[in-house]
CSV table of C-alpha atoms in Angstrom, one decimal:
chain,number,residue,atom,x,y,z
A,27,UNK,CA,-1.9,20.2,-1.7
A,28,UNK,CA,-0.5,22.9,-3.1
A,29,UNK,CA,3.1,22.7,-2.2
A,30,UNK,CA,2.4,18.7,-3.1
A,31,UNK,CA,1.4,19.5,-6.7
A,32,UNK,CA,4.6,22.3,-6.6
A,33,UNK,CA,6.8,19.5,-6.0
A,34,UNK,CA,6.1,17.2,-8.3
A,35,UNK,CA,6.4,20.0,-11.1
A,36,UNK,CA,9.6,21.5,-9.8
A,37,UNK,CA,11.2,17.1,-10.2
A,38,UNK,CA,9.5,17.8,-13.4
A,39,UNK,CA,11.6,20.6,-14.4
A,40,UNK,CA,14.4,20.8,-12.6
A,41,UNK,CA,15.3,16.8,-11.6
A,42,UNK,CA,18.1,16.4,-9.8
A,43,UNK,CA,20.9,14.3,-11.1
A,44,UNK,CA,24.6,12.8,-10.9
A,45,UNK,CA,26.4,13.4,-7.8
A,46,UNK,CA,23.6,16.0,-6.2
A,47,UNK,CA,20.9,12.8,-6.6
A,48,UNK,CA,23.4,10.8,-4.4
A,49,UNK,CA,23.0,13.7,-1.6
A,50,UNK,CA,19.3,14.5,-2.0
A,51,UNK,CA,18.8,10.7,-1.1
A,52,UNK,CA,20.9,10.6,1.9
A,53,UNK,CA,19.3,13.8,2.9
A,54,UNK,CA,15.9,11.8,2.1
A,55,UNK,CA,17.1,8.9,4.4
A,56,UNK,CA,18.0,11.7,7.2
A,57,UNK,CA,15.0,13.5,7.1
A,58,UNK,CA,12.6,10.0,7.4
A,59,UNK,CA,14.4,9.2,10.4
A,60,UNK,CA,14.1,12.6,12.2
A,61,UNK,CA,9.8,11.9,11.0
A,62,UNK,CA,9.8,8.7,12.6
A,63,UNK,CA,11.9,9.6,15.9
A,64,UNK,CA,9.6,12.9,16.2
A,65,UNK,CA,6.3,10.9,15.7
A,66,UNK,CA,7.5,8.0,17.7
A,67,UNK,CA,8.8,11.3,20.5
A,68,UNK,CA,5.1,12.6,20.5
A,69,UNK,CA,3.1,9.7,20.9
A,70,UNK,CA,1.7,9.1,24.2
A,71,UNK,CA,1.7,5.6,25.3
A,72,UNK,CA,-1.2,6.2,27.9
A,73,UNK,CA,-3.1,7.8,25.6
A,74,UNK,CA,-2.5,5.1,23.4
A,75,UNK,CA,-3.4,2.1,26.0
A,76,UNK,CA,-6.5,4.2,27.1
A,77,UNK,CA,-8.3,3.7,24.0
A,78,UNK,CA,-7.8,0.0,24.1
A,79,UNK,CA,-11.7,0.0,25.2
A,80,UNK,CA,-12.8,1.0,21.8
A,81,UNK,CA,-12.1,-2.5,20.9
A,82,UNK,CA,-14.7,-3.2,17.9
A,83,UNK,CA,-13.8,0.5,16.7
A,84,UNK,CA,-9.9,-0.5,16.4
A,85,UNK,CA,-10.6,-3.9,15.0
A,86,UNK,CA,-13.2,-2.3,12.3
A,87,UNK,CA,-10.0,0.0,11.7
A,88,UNK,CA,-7.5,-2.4,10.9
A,89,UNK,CA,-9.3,-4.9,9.0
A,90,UNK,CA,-10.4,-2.1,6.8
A,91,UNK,CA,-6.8,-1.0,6.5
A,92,UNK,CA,-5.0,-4.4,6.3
A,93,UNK,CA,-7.8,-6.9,4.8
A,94,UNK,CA,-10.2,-5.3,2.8
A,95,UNK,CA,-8.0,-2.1,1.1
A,96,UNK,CA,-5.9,-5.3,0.0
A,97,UNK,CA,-8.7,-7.4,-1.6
A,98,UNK,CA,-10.1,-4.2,-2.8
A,99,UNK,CA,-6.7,-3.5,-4.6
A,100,UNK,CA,-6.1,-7.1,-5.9
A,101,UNK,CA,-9.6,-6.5,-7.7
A,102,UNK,CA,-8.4,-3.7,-9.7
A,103,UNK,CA,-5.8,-6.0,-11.5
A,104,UNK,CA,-8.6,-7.3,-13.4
A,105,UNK,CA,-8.3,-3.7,-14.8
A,106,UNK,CA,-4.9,-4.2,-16.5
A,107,UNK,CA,-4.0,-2.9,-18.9
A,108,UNK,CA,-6.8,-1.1,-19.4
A,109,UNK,CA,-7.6,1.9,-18.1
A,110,UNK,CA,-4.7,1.2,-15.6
A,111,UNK,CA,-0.9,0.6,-16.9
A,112,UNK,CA,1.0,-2.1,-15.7
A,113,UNK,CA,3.1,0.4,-12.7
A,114,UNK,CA,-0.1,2.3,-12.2
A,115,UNK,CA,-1.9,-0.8,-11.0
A,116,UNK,CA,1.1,-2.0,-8.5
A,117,UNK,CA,1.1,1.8,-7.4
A,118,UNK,CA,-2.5,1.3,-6.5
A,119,UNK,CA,-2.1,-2.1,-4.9
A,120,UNK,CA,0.5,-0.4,-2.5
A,121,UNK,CA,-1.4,2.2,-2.0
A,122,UNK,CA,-3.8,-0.3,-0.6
A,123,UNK,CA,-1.5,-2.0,1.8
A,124,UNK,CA,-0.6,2.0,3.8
A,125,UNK,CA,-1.9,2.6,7.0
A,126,UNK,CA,-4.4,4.9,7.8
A,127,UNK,CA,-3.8,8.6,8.9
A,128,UNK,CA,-3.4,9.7,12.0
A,129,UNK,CA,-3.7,13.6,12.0
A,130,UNK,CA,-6.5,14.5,9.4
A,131,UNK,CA,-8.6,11.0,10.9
A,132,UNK,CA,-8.8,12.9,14.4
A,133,UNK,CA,-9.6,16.5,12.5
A,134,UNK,CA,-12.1,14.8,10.1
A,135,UNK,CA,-13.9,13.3,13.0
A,136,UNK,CA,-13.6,16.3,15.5
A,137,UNK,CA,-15.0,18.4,12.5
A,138,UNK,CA,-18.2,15.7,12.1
A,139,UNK,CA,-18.5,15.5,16.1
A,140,UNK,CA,-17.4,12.5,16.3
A,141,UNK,CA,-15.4,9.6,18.6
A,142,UNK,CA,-12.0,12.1,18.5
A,143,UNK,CA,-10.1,10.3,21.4
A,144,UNK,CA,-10.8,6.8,19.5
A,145,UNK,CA,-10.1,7.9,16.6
A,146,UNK,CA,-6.7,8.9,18.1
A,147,UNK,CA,-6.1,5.5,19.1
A,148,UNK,CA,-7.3,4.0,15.8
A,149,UNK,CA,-4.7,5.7,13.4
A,150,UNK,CA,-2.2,5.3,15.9
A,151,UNK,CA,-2.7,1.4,16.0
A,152,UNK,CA,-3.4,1.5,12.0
A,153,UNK,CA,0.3,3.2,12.1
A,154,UNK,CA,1.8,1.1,14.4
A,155,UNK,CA,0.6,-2.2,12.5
A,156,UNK,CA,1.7,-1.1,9.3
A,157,UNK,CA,5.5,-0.8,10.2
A,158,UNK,CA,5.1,-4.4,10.4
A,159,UNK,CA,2.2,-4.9,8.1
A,160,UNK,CA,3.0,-3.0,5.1
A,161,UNK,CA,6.5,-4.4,4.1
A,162,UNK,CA,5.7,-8.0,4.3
A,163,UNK,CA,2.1,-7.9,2.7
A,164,UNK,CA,4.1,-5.5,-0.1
A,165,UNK,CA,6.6,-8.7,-0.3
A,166,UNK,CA,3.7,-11.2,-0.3
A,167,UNK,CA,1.6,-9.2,-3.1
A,168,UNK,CA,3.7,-7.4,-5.1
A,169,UNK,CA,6.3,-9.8,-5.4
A,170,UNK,CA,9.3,-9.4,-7.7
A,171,UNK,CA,8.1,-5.1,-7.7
A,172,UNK,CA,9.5,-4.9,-4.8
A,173,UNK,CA,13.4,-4.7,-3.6
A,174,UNK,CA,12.4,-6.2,-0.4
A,175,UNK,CA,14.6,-8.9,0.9
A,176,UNK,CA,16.5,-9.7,4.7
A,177,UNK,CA,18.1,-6.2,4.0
A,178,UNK,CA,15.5,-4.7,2.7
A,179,UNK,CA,13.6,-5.6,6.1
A,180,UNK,CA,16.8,-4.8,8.3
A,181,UNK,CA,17.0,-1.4,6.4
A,182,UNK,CA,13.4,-0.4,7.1
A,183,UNK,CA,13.9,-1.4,11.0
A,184,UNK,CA,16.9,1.0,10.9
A,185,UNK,CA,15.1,4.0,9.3
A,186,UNK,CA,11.8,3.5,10.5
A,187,UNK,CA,11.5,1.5,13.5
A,188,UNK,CA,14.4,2.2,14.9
A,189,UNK,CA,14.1,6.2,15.6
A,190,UNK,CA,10.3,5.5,16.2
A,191,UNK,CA,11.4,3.5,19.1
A,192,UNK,CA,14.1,6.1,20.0
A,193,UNK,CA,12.1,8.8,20.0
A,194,UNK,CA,9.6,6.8,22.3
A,195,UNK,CA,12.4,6.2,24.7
A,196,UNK,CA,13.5,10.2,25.2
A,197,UNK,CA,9.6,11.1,25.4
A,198,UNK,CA,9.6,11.8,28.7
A,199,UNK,CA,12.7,13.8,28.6
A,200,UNK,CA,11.9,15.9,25.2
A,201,UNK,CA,7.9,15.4,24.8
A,202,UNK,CA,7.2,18.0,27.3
A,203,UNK,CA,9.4,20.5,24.4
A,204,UNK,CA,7.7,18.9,21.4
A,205,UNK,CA,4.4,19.5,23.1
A,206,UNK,CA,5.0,23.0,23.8
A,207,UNK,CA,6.5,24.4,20.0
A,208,UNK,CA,4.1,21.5,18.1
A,209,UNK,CA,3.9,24.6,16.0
A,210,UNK,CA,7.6,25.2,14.7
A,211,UNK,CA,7.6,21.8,14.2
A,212,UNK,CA,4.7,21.3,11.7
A,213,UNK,CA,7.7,22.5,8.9
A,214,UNK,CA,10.0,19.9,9.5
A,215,UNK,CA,7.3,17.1,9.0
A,216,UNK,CA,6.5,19.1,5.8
A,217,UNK,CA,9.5,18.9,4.1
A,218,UNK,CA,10.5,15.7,5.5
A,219,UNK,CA,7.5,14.5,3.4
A,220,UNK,CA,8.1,17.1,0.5
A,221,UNK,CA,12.2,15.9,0.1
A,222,UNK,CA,10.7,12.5,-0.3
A,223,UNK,CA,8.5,13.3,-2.9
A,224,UNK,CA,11.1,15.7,-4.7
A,225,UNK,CA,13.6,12.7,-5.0
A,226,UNK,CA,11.6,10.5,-5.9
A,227,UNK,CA,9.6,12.1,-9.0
A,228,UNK,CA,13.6,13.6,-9.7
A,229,UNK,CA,14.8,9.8,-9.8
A,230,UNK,CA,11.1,8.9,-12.3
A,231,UNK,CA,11.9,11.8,-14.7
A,232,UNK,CA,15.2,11.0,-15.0
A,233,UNK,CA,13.4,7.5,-16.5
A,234,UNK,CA,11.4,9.2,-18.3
A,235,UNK,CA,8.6,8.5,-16.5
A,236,UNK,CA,5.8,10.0,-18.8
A,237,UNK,CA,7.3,7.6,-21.3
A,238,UNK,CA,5.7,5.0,-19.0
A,239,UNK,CA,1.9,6.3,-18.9
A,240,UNK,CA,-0.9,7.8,-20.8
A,241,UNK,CA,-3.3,10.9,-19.8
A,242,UNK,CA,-6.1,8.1,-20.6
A,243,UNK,CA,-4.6,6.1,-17.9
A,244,UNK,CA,-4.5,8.5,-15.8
A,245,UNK,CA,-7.4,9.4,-16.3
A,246,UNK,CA,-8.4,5.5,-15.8
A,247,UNK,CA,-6.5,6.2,-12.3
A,248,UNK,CA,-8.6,9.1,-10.8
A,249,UNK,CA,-11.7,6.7,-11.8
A,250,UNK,CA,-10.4,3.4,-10.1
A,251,UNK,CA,-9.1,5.7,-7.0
A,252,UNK,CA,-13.2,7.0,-6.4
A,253,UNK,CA,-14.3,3.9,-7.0
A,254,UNK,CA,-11.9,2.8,-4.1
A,255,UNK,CA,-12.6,5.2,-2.0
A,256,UNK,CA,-16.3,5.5,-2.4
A,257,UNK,CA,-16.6,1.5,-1.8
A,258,UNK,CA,-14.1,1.8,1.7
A,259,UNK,CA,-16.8,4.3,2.7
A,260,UNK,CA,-19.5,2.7,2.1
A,261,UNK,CA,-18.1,-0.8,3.8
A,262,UNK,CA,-16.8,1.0,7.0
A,263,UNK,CA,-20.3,2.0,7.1
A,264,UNK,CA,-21.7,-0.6,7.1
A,265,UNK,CA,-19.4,-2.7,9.5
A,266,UNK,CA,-19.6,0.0,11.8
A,267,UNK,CA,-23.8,-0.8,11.9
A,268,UNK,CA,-22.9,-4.6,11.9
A,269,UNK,CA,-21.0,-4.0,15.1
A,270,UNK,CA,-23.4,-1.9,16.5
A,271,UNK,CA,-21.2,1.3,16.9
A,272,UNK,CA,-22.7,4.3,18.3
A,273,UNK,CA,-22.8,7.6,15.9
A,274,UNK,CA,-19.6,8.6,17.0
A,275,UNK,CA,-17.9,5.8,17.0
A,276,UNK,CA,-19.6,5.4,13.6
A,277,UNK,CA,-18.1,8.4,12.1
A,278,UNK,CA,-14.7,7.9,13.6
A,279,UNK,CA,-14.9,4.1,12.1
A,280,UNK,CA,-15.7,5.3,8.3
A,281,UNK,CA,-12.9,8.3,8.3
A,282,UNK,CA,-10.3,6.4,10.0
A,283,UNK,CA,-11.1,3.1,8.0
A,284,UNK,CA,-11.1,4.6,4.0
A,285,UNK,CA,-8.1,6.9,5.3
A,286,UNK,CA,-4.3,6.2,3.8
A,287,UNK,CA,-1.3,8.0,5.4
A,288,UNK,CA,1.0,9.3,2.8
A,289,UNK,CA,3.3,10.4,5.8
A,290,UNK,CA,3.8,6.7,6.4
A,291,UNK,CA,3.5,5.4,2.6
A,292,UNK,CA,6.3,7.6,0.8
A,293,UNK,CA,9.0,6.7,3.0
A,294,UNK,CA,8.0,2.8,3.1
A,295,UNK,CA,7.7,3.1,-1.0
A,296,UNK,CA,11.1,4.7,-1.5
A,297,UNK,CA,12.8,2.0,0.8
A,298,UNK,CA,10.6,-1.0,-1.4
A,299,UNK,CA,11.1,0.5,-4.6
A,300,UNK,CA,14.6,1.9,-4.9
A,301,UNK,CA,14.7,4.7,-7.8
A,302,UNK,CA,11.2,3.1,-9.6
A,303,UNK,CA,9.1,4.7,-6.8
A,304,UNK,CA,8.4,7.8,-8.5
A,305,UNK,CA,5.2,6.5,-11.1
A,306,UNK,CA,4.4,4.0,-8.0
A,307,UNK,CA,4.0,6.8,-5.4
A,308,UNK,CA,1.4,8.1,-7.8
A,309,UNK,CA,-1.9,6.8,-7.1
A,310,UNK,CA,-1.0,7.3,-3.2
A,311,UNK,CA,-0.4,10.9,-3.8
A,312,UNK,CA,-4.0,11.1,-6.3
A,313,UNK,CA,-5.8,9.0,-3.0
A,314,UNK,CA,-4.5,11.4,-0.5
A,315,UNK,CA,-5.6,14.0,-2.0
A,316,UNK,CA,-9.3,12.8,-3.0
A,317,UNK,CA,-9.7,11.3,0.8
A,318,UNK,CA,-9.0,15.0,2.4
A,319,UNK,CA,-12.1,16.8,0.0
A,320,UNK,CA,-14.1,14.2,0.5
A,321,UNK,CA,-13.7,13.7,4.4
A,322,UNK,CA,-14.1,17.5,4.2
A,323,UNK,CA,-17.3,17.1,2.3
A,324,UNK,CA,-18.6,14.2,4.6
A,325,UNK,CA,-17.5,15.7,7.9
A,326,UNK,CA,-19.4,18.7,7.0
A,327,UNK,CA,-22.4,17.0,6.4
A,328,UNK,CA,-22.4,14.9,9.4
A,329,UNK,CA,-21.7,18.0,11.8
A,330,UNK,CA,-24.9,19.3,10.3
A,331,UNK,CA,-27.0,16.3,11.1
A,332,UNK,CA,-29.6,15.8,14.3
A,333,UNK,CA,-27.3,14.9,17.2
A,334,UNK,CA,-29.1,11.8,18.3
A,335,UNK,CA,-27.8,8.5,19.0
A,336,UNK,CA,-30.0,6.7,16.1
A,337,UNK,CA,-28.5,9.1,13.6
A,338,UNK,CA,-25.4,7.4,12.2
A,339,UNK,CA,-23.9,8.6,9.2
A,340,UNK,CA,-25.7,7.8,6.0
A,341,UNK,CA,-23.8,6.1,3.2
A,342,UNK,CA,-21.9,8.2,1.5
A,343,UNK,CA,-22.9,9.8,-1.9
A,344,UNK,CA,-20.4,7.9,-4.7
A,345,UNK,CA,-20.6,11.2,-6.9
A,346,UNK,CA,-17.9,12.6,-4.3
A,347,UNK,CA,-15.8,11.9,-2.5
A,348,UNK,CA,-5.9,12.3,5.3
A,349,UNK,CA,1.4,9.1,9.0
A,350,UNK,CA,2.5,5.9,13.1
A,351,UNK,CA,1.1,9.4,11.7
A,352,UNK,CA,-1.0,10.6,9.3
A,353,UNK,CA,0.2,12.8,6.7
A,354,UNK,CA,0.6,15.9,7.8
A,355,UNK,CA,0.2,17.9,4.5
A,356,UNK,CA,-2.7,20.0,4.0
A,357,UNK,CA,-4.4,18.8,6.8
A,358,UNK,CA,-6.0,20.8,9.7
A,359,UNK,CA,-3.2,21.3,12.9
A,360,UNK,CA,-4.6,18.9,15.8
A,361,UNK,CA,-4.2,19.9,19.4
A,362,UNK,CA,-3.9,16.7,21.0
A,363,UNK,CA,-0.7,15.3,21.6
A,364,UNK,CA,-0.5,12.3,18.9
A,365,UNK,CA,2.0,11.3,16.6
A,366,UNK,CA,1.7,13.3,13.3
């Protein structure tokens, strides 16, 4: 979080411009690849197929991720322009389109006692989907916002896809490494994500992106991001009783369904976007942030309660309130192999 917020302030003051912007994008593309070809290098394809069992639990997932964030996210237009500016509210709607995390899902739900190895499996298929997902429902929804187009989808296979499904091919020759020093390379996922976000606040200052907003509509954010937050909670919840999920598969259900992977968002918005993803990156960031205290709060809570079978987890309290891979900032190191 901290390195995050120290991020955005250092665009703030010291944006970088001209010739030097050119670089620091290239360097942005070069570094999202090397993210996708290490998370696509790490994930284990038997691990993956192993969790197929936990069939309701993946379907509650996804439909959480890719059909209610959405409807949830087309309801907040009704709040425009008030509290929520015009590039605020297309900001949240993307953030609603993400898929989940990977890394702070399994960490949340291992802290809770919870369903770890399908929770695994659920981010990973949330992650999965959304490479596919997230562009085209961002071309159906947000319409002209976006720069998406036949190129714009070629360009995403070749910086996404593309080393994701390179990295999967060389698993079996480098995964044994990348197991082994998972450590040295928590960094390079870090400032993967951190160049992204450096570039792309650089590129929004340079448009004078406060220009563009209001500390009442940001303030109108925060409130919009609880309330979307507190009401993904609440539904996975309940889902997860209408589909009779046991308490661990419960808890692994609401953490992995109200969960948005800012690993997997940033580099999707800056390839959507162009140079206006700076303002539109912001409600992800806010929502990233908010999801990791909150699943702190609640996976706290839950580790505390009676471990019995009948005791699935309450609904969560409103008044509070984390990527294939989650979003590997600020988040608890996971010590199964996955992918981010």
């Amino acid at each position: 979080m901290a390195a995050l917020a120290g991020t955005v302030l250092l665009a703030a003051l010291l944006p970088v411009t001209g010739r030097a912007a050119q670089a620091a994008e290239l360097a942005c593309d070069l570094a999202v690849g090397l993210l996708f070809f290490l998370y696509g290098a790490r994930l284990s394809a038997g691990e993956t197929l192993a969790g197929l069992r936990h069939l309701r639990l993946h379907g509650l997932v996804l439909a959480c991720t890719f059909v209610l964030f959405p409807l949830l996210g087309l309801a907040t237009a009704a709040l425009t322009p008030r509290p929520l500016t015009e590039q605020l509210q297309t900001g949240v709607l993307f953030l609603c389109l993400v898929p989940s995390t990977v890394q702070s899902s399994v960490a949340l739900t291992g802290a809770a006692r919870g369903n770890v190895p399908g929770a695994i499996c659920a981010g990973t298929y949330s992650s999965l989907a959304g490479l596919l997902l997230t562009p085209l429902l961002a071309a159906w929804l947000l319409g002209s916002h976006t720069a998406l187009s036949a190129d714009g989808l070629l360009r995403i296979g070749a910086q996404l896809l593309a080393p994701f499904l390179l990295g999967q091919a060389l698993r079996p020759r480098i995964g044994g490494f990348l197991a082994r020093h998972k450590r040295l390379l928590t960094p390079v996922d870090r400032a993967s994500i951190l160049l992204v976000v450096y570039t792309a606040f650089s590129a929004a200052v340079a448009q004078d992106i406060w220009s563009m907003t209001t500390p009442g509509a940001l303030l109108g954010l925060l409130a919009v991001l609880l309330l979307l937050l507190a009401a993904a909670l609440g539904i996975a919840r309940f889902g997860a009783h209408l589909l009779g999920l046991d308490r661990e598969s419960t808890v692994a259900a609401v953490l992995c369904g109200s969960q948005k992977s800012l690993a997997n968002g940033l580099p999707m918005a800056t390839v959507l976007f162009g140079p206006q993803a700076g303002l539109l990156v912001l409600p992800l960031m806010a929502y990233h942030q908010l999801q990791l205290v909150v699943g702190t709060l609640l996976a706290g809570r839950w580790s505390r309660a009676p471990d019995r079978p009948e005791d699935a987890p309450p609904p969560p309290d409103v008044g509070f309130e984390a990527g294939p891979a989650g979003s590997p900032i600020g988040t608890p190191e996971v010590t199964r192999s996955g992918s981010g």
